[in-house]
CSV table of C-alpha atoms and ligand atoms in Angstrom, one decimal:
chain,number,residue,atom,x,y,z
A,1,UNK,CA,0.0,0.0,0.0
A,2,UNK,CA,1.5,3.3,-1.0
A,3,UNK,CA,0.8,6.2,1.2
A,4,UNK,CA,2.6,9.5,1.8
A,5,UNK,CA,6.0,9.1,3.4
A,6,UNK,CA,9.3,7.8,2.2
A,7,UNK,CA,8.5,5.7,-0.8
A,8,UNK,CA,11.8,4.0,-0.6
A,9,UNK,CA,10.7,1.9,2.4
A,10,UNK,CA,8.1,0.2,0.2
A,11,UNK,CA,10.7,-1.1,-2.1
A,12,UNK,CA,13.1,-3.8,-0.9
A,13,UNK,CA,16.4,-2.3,0.0
A,14,UNK,CA,19.7,-3.8,-1.1
A,15,UNK,CA,20.4,-4.5,2.6
A,16,UNK,CA,17.3,-6.7,2.8
A,17,UNK,CA,17.8,-8.3,-0.6
A,18,UNK,CA,21.4,-9.3,0.1
A,19,UNK,CA,21.1,-10.5,3.7
A,20,UNK,CA,17.6,-11.9,4.1
A,21,UNK,CA,18.8,-15.5,3.3
A,22,UNK,CA,20.7,-15.4,6.6
A,23,UNK,CA,17.5,-14.9,8.6
A,24,UNK,CA,17.4,-18.5,10.0
A,25,UNK,CA,21.1,-18.6,11.0
A,26,UNK,CA,21.0,-15.1,12.4
A,27,UNK,CA,18.1,-16.2,14.7
A,28,UNK,CA,20.3,-19.0,16.1
A,29,UNK,CA,23.5,-16.9,16.3
A,30,UNK,CA,23.4,-16.2,20.1
A,31,UNK,CA,23.1,-20.0,20.7
A,32,UNK,CA,25.6,-21.0,18.0
A,33,UNK,CA,28.4,-18.7,19.3
A,34,UNK,CA,28.6,-20.6,22.6
A,35,UNK,CA,27.0,-24.0,21.8
A,36,UNK,CA,28.1,-25.5,25.1
A,37,UNK,CA,25.6,-23.1,26.8
A,38,UNK,CA,22.7,-23.3,24.4
A,39,UNK,CA,20.4,-25.1,26.7
A,40,UNK,CA,21.4,-22.8,29.6
A,41,UNK,CA,20.6,-19.8,27.5
A,42,UNK,CA,17.1,-21.2,26.7
A,43,UNK,CA,16.3,-22.3,30.3
A,44,UNK,CA,18.2,-20.1,32.7
A,45,UNK,CA,18.2,-16.8,30.7
A,46,UNK,CA,15.1,-17.0,28.6
A,47,UNK,CA,13.3,-19.1,31.4
A,48,UNK,CA,12.0,-21.5,28.8
A,49,UNK,CA,9.9,-18.8,27.2
A,50,UNK,CA,10.2,-18.1,23.5
A,51,UNK,CA,11.9,-14.9,22.4
A,52,UNK,CA,11.9,-13.7,18.8
A,53,UNK,CA,14.6,-12.2,16.8
A,54,UNK,CA,13.0,-9.8,14.4
A,55,UNK,CA,14.8,-8.6,11.2
A,56,UNK,CA,13.5,-5.2,10.1
A,57,UNK,CA,14.1,-2.3,7.8
A,58,UNK,CA,15.3,0.9,9.5
A,59,UNK,CA,18.5,2.6,10.8
A,60,UNK,CA,21.5,0.3,11.3
A,61,UNK,CA,21.1,-0.9,14.9
A,62,UNK,CA,20.2,-3.7,17.3
A,63,UNK,CA,17.7,-3.1,20.1
A,64,UNK,CA,15.7,-5.1,22.6
A,65,UNK,CA,11.9,-4.7,23.0
A,66,UNK,CA,11.4,-6.1,26.5
A,67,UNK,CA,7.6,-5.9,26.5
A,68,UNK,CA,7.4,-7.9,23.4
A,69,UNK,CA,10.2,-10.3,24.3
A,70,UNK,CA,11.8,-9.4,21.0
A,71,UNK,CA,15.3,-8.5,19.9
A,72,UNK,CA,15.3,-6.4,16.7
A,73,UNK,CA,18.2,-6.2,14.3
A,74,UNK,CA,17.9,-4.3,11.1
A,75,UNK,CA,19.0,-5.4,7.6
A,76,UNK,CA,21.3,-2.4,7.3
A,77,UNK,CA,23.1,-3.5,10.5
A,78,UNK,CA,23.4,-7.1,9.3
A,79,UNK,CA,24.8,-6.2,5.9
A,80,UNK,CA,27.2,-3.7,7.5
A,81,UNK,CA,28.3,-6.4,10.0
A,82,UNK,CA,28.9,-8.8,7.2
A,83,UNK,CA,31.0,-6.2,5.3
A,84,UNK,CA,33.1,-5.5,8.4
A,85,UNK,CA,33.5,-9.2,9.1
A,86,UNK,CA,34.8,-9.8,5.5
A,87,UNK,CA,37.0,-6.7,5.7
A,88,UNK,CA,38.4,-7.8,9.0
A,89,UNK,CA,39.3,-11.3,7.6
A,90,UNK,CA,41.0,-9.8,4.6
A,91,UNK,CA,42.9,-7.2,6.6
A,92,UNK,CA,44.0,-9.9,9.2
A,93,UNK,CA,45.2,-12.3,6.6
A,94,UNK,CA,47.0,-9.6,4.6
A,95,UNK,CA,48.6,-7.9,7.6
A,96,UNK,CA,49.8,-11.2,9.1
A,97,UNK,CA,51.4,-12.3,5.8
A,98,UNK,CA,53.0,-8.8,5.4
A,99,UNK,CA,54.5,-8.7,8.9
A,100,UNK,CA,55.9,-12.2,8.6
A,101,UNK,CA,57.6,-11.0,5.4
A,102,UNK,CA,58.8,-7.8,7.1
A,103,UNK,CA,56.6,-5.6,5.0
A,104,UNK,CA,55.1,-2.7,7.0
A,105,UNK,CA,52.7,-1.2,4.4
A,106,UNK,CA,49.8,-3.1,2.9
A,107,UNK,CA,49.2,-2.6,-0.8
A,108,UNK,CA,45.8,-1.1,-1.3
A,109,UNK,CA,46.2,-0.4,-5.0
A,110,UNK,CA,43.4,-1.2,-7.5
A,111,UNK,CA,42.2,-4.9,-7.4
A,112,UNK,CA,44.3,-5.6,-4.3
A,113,UNK,CA,42.6,-7.5,-1.4
A,114,UNK,CA,43.0,-4.4,0.8
A,115,UNK,CA,41.3,-2.2,-1.8
A,116,UNK,CA,38.3,-4.6,-1.4
A,117,UNK,CA,38.5,-4.4,2.4
A,118,UNK,CA,38.5,-0.6,2.4
A,119,UNK,CA,35.5,-0.6,-0.1
A,120,UNK,CA,33.6,-3.0,2.2
A,121,UNK,CA,34.2,-0.7,5.2
A,122,UNK,CA,33.0,2.3,3.2
A,123,UNK,CA,29.9,0.4,2.2
A,124,UNK,CA,29.2,-0.4,5.9
A,125,UNK,CA,29.6,3.3,6.7
A,126,UNK,CA,27.2,4.2,3.9
A,127,UNK,CA,24.6,1.8,5.3
A,128,UNK,CA,25.0,3.5,8.7
A,129,UNK,CA,24.3,6.9,7.1
A,130,UNK,CA,21.4,5.6,5.0
A,131,UNK,CA,19.9,2.1,5.5
A,132,UNK,CA,18.6,2.3,1.9
A,133,UNK,CA,22.1,2.9,0.5
A,134,UNK,CA,22.8,0.9,-2.7
A,135,UNK,CA,25.3,-1.8,-2.4
A,136,UNK,CA,28.3,-0.8,-4.6
A,137,UNK,CA,28.8,-2.5,-8.0
A,138,UNK,CA,31.8,-4.8,-8.0
A,139,UNK,CA,31.7,-5.7,-4.3
A,140,UNK,CA,30.9,-9.4,-3.5
A,141,UNK,CA,27.5,-10.4,-2.2
A,142,UNK,CA,27.0,-12.4,1.0
A,143,UNK,CA,26.6,-16.2,0.3
A,144,UNK,CA,24.5,-17.9,3.0
A,145,UNK,CA,25.1,-21.3,1.3
A,146,UNK,CA,28.9,-21.0,1.2
A,147,UNK,CA,30.5,-24.5,1.4
A,148,UNK,CA,32.0,-25.5,4.7
A,149,UNK,CA,35.7,-24.7,4.8
A,150,UNK,CA,35.6,-22.0,2.0
A,151,UNK,CA,36.7,-18.4,2.6
A,152,UNK,CA,33.1,-17.2,2.3
A,153,UNK,CA,32.1,-19.7,5.0
A,154,UNK,CA,34.8,-18.4,7.3
A,155,UNK,CA,33.5,-14.8,6.7
A,156,UNK,CA,30.0,-16.0,7.6
A,157,UNK,CA,31.3,-17.5,10.8
A,158,UNK,CA,32.9,-14.2,11.9
A,159,UNK,CA,29.7,-12.3,10.8
A,160,UNK,CA,27.4,-14.6,12.7
A,161,UNK,CA,29.7,-14.6,15.7
A,162,UNK,CA,29.6,-10.8,15.8
A,163,UNK,CA,25.8,-10.8,15.4
A,164,UNK,CA,25.6,-13.4,18.2
A,165,UNK,CA,27.6,-11.3,20.6
A,166,UNK,CA,25.6,-8.2,19.8
A,167,UNK,CA,22.4,-10.1,20.4
A,168,UNK,CA,23.7,-11.4,23.7
A,169,UNK,CA,24.5,-7.8,24.7
A,170,UNK,CA,20.8,-7.0,24.2
A,171,UNK,CA,19.8,-10.2,26.1
A,172,UNK,CA,22.0,-9.0,29.0
A,173,UNK,CA,20.1,-5.7,29.3
A,174,UNK,CA,16.9,-7.7,29.7
A,175,UNK,CA,18.3,-10.4,31.9
A,176,UNK,CA,20.0,-7.9,34.2
A,177,UNK,CA,16.8,-5.9,34.5
A,178,UNK,CA,18.4,-2.7,33.1
A,179,UNK,CA,16.5,0.6,33.1
A,180,UNK,CA,16.2,2.1,29.7
A,181,UNK,CA,15.1,5.5,31.1
A,182,UNK,CA,17.7,6.6,33.6
A,183,UNK,CA,20.6,8.9,34.0
A,184,UNK,CA,23.3,9.1,31.4
A,185,UNK,CA,25.9,7.9,33.9
A,186,UNK,CA,23.9,4.8,34.9
A,187,UNK,CA,23.2,4.0,31.2
A,188,UNK,CA,26.9,4.0,30.5
A,189,UNK,CA,27.4,1.7,33.4
A,190,UNK,CA,24.6,-0.6,32.1
A,191,UNK,CA,26.4,-0.7,28.7
A,192,UNK,CA,29.6,-1.9,30.3
A,193,UNK,CA,27.7,-4.5,32.4
A,194,UNK,CA,25.9,-5.8,29.3
A,195,UNK,CA,29.2,-6.0,27.4
A,196,UNK,CA,30.9,-7.9,30.2
A,197,UNK,CA,28.0,-10.3,30.7
A,198,UNK,CA,27.9,-11.1,26.9
A,199,UNK,CA,31.7,-11.6,26.7
A,200,UNK,CA,31.8,-13.8,29.8
A,201,UNK,CA,28.9,-15.8,28.4
A,202,UNK,CA,30.8,-16.5,25.2
A,203,UNK,CA,34.2,-17.1,26.7
A,204,UNK,CA,33.9,-18.5,30.2
A,205,UNK,CA,33.3,-22.1,29.0
A,206,UNK,CA,34.9,-21.9,25.6
A,207,UNK,CA,37.2,-24.7,24.6
A,208,UNK,CA,40.8,-23.5,25.3
A,209,UNK,CA,41.9,-23.7,21.7
A,210,UNK,CA,41.4,-21.8,18.4
A,211,UNK,CA,37.6,-21.8,18.9
A,212,UNK,CA,38.2,-19.5,21.9
A,213,UNK,CA,40.4,-17.2,19.8
A,214,UNK,CA,37.8,-17.2,17.0
A,215,UNK,CA,35.2,-15.9,19.5
A,216,UNK,CA,37.6,-13.1,20.7
A,217,UNK,CA,38.0,-12.0,17.0
A,218,UNK,CA,34.2,-12.2,16.4
A,219,UNK,CA,33.5,-9.9,19.5
A,220,UNK,CA,36.2,-7.5,18.2
A,221,UNK,CA,34.6,-7.5,14.7
A,222,UNK,CA,31.2,-6.7,16.2
A,223,UNK,CA,32.8,-3.8,18.2
A,224,UNK,CA,34.7,-2.6,15.1
A,225,UNK,CA,31.3,-2.2,13.4
A,226,UNK,CA,29.9,-0.4,16.5
A,227,UNK,CA,33.0,1.9,16.3
A,228,UNK,CA,32.0,2.8,12.7
A,229,UNK,CA,28.5,3.6,14.0
A,230,UNK,CA,30.1,5.9,16.6
A,231,UNK,CA,32.3,7.5,13.9
A,232,UNK,CA,29.3,8.2,11.6
A,233,UNK,CA,26.9,9.3,14.3
A,234,UNK,CA,29.5,11.1,16.4
A,235,UNK,CA,29.0,8.9,19.5
A,236,UNK,CA,26.6,9.6,22.3
A,237,UNK,CA,26.6,10.5,26.0
A,238,UNK,CA,24.7,7.4,27.0
A,239,UNK,CA,27.0,4.8,25.3
A,240,UNK,CA,30.7,4.6,26.1
A,241,UNK,CA,32.7,4.8,22.9
A,242,UNK,CA,33.2,1.5,21.1
A,243,UNK,CA,37.0,1.4,21.7
A,244,UNK,CA,36.5,1.9,25.5
A,245,UNK,CA,34.0,-0.9,25.3
A,246,UNK,CA,36.5,-3.2,23.5
A,247,UNK,CA,39.2,-2.3,26.1
A,248,UNK,CA,36.6,-3.1,28.8
A,249,UNK,CA,35.8,-6.5,27.1
A,250,UNK,CA,39.5,-7.3,26.7
A,251,UNK,CA,39.8,-7.3,30.5
A,252,UNK,CA,37.6,-10.5,30.4
A,253,UNK,CA,39.2,-12.0,27.3
A,254,UNK,CA,41.8,-13.8,29.4
A,255,UNK,CA,43.9,-14.2,26.2
A,256,UNK,CA,47.6,-15.1,26.2
A,257,UNK,CA,50.3,-12.7,25.0
A,258,UNK,CA,50.6,-14.5,21.6
A,259,UNK,CA,46.8,-14.7,21.1
A,260,UNK,CA,45.9,-15.1,17.4
A,261,UNK,CA,42.5,-13.7,18.2
A,262,UNK,CA,44.1,-10.5,19.4
A,263,UNK,CA,46.4,-10.4,16.4
A,264,UNK,CA,43.5,-10.6,14.0
A,265,UNK,CA,41.5,-8.1,16.0
A,266,UNK,CA,44.3,-5.6,15.9
A,267,UNK,CA,44.5,-5.6,12.1
A,268,UNK,CA,40.7,-5.4,11.8
A,269,UNK,CA,40.7,-2.3,14.1
A,270,UNK,CA,43.6,-0.8,12.1
A,271,UNK,CA,41.8,-1.4,8.7
A,272,UNK,CA,38.8,0.4,9.9
A,273,UNK,CA,40.6,3.5,11.4
A,274,UNK,CA,44.2,3.8,10.1
A,275,UNK,CA,44.5,1.5,7.0
A,276,UNK,CA,47.3,3.5,5.4
A,277,UNK,CA,49.6,3.7,8.5
A,278,UNK,CA,52.6,1.3,8.6
A,279,UNK,CA,52.2,-1.8,10.7
A,280,UNK,CA,53.9,-1.0,13.9
A,281,UNK,CA,56.6,-3.3,15.3
A,282,UNK,CA,55.2,-4.5,18.6
A,283,UNK,CA,56.8,-7.3,20.7
A,284,UNK,CA,53.6,-9.4,21.0
A,285,UNK,CA,50.1,-9.5,19.6
A,286,UNK,CA,48.8,-8.4,23.1
A,287,UNK,CA,51.0,-5.3,23.0
A,288,UNK,CA,49.9,-4.5,19.5
A,289,UNK,CA,46.3,-4.9,20.4
A,290,UNK,CA,46.5,-2.5,23.4
A,291,UNK,CA,48.7,-0.1,21.5
A,292,UNK,CA,46.3,0.1,18.5
A,293,UNK,CA,43.3,0.3,20.9
A,294,UNK,CA,45.0,3.3,22.6
A,295,UNK,CA,45.7,5.0,19.3
A,296,UNK,CA,42.1,4.4,18.2
A,297,UNK,CA,40.7,5.8,21.4
A,298,UNK,CA,42.6,9.0,20.9
A,299,UNK,CA,41.0,9.7,17.5
A,300,UNK,CA,38.7,12.7,17.5
A,301,UNK,CA,35.1,11.7,18.2
B,401,ZN,ZN1,23.4,-1.7,25.1
């Protein structure tokens, strides 16, 4: 039915067209990220009741509607998260190969992998500015049916991990009985509490191997997308900045100095915020992570 208003909302956006095939796996993402706690999530947190995860058109964001027992994620948020997940994977692989070969600058010339990563980050930013933004020609499309073990399948795993953590953050607000209408100071504290809760949920019983490192990287990829939201929307008083949030989460990561999850996360952060700077020569991935986080947190808001 066409009425007055923004006619674009009556036509399927690129965001919906390109990401709707993920609807089923997105709904199970909070369970799939920490499968060892899936039953506990259903019984202890959701108290056996059914919650829905609704995918909608609208500004790029995830929210909880407590009265309707519903978590809402928009198509623009999902496609942007997929783009950041893919860019993070590309940047991680490229930067690790470069630093092993003693190269400090990543080639971002035409048709290079880094050029694609930067175009993906720009596309995610465009979707934050306008959820109806057209997906650029020449960029790959998400493939929900990517065969297991393929690069696209790995990207899907990082994407769904990031979505799962963001949904668990929303679950935490509800589970911890947070007040949506309160002082700015208390809202900031609630954000940190929800981040810690979601991060602990995902990591506390994770197998102590690469699966745990993968989860760290997925959380960082989710926060890298949130940092782009902060950059485009110029942050807010009620939410701590994404990089402060990542620093806060890192206190519960419990990762080792040589953590591959931290190493990949560092390069993802750098690709989003200082892609053309040389790769700095840090002693360990942990030092590089906190050094890069510190540099990112000093960028103008
Ligand atoms: Zn929140």
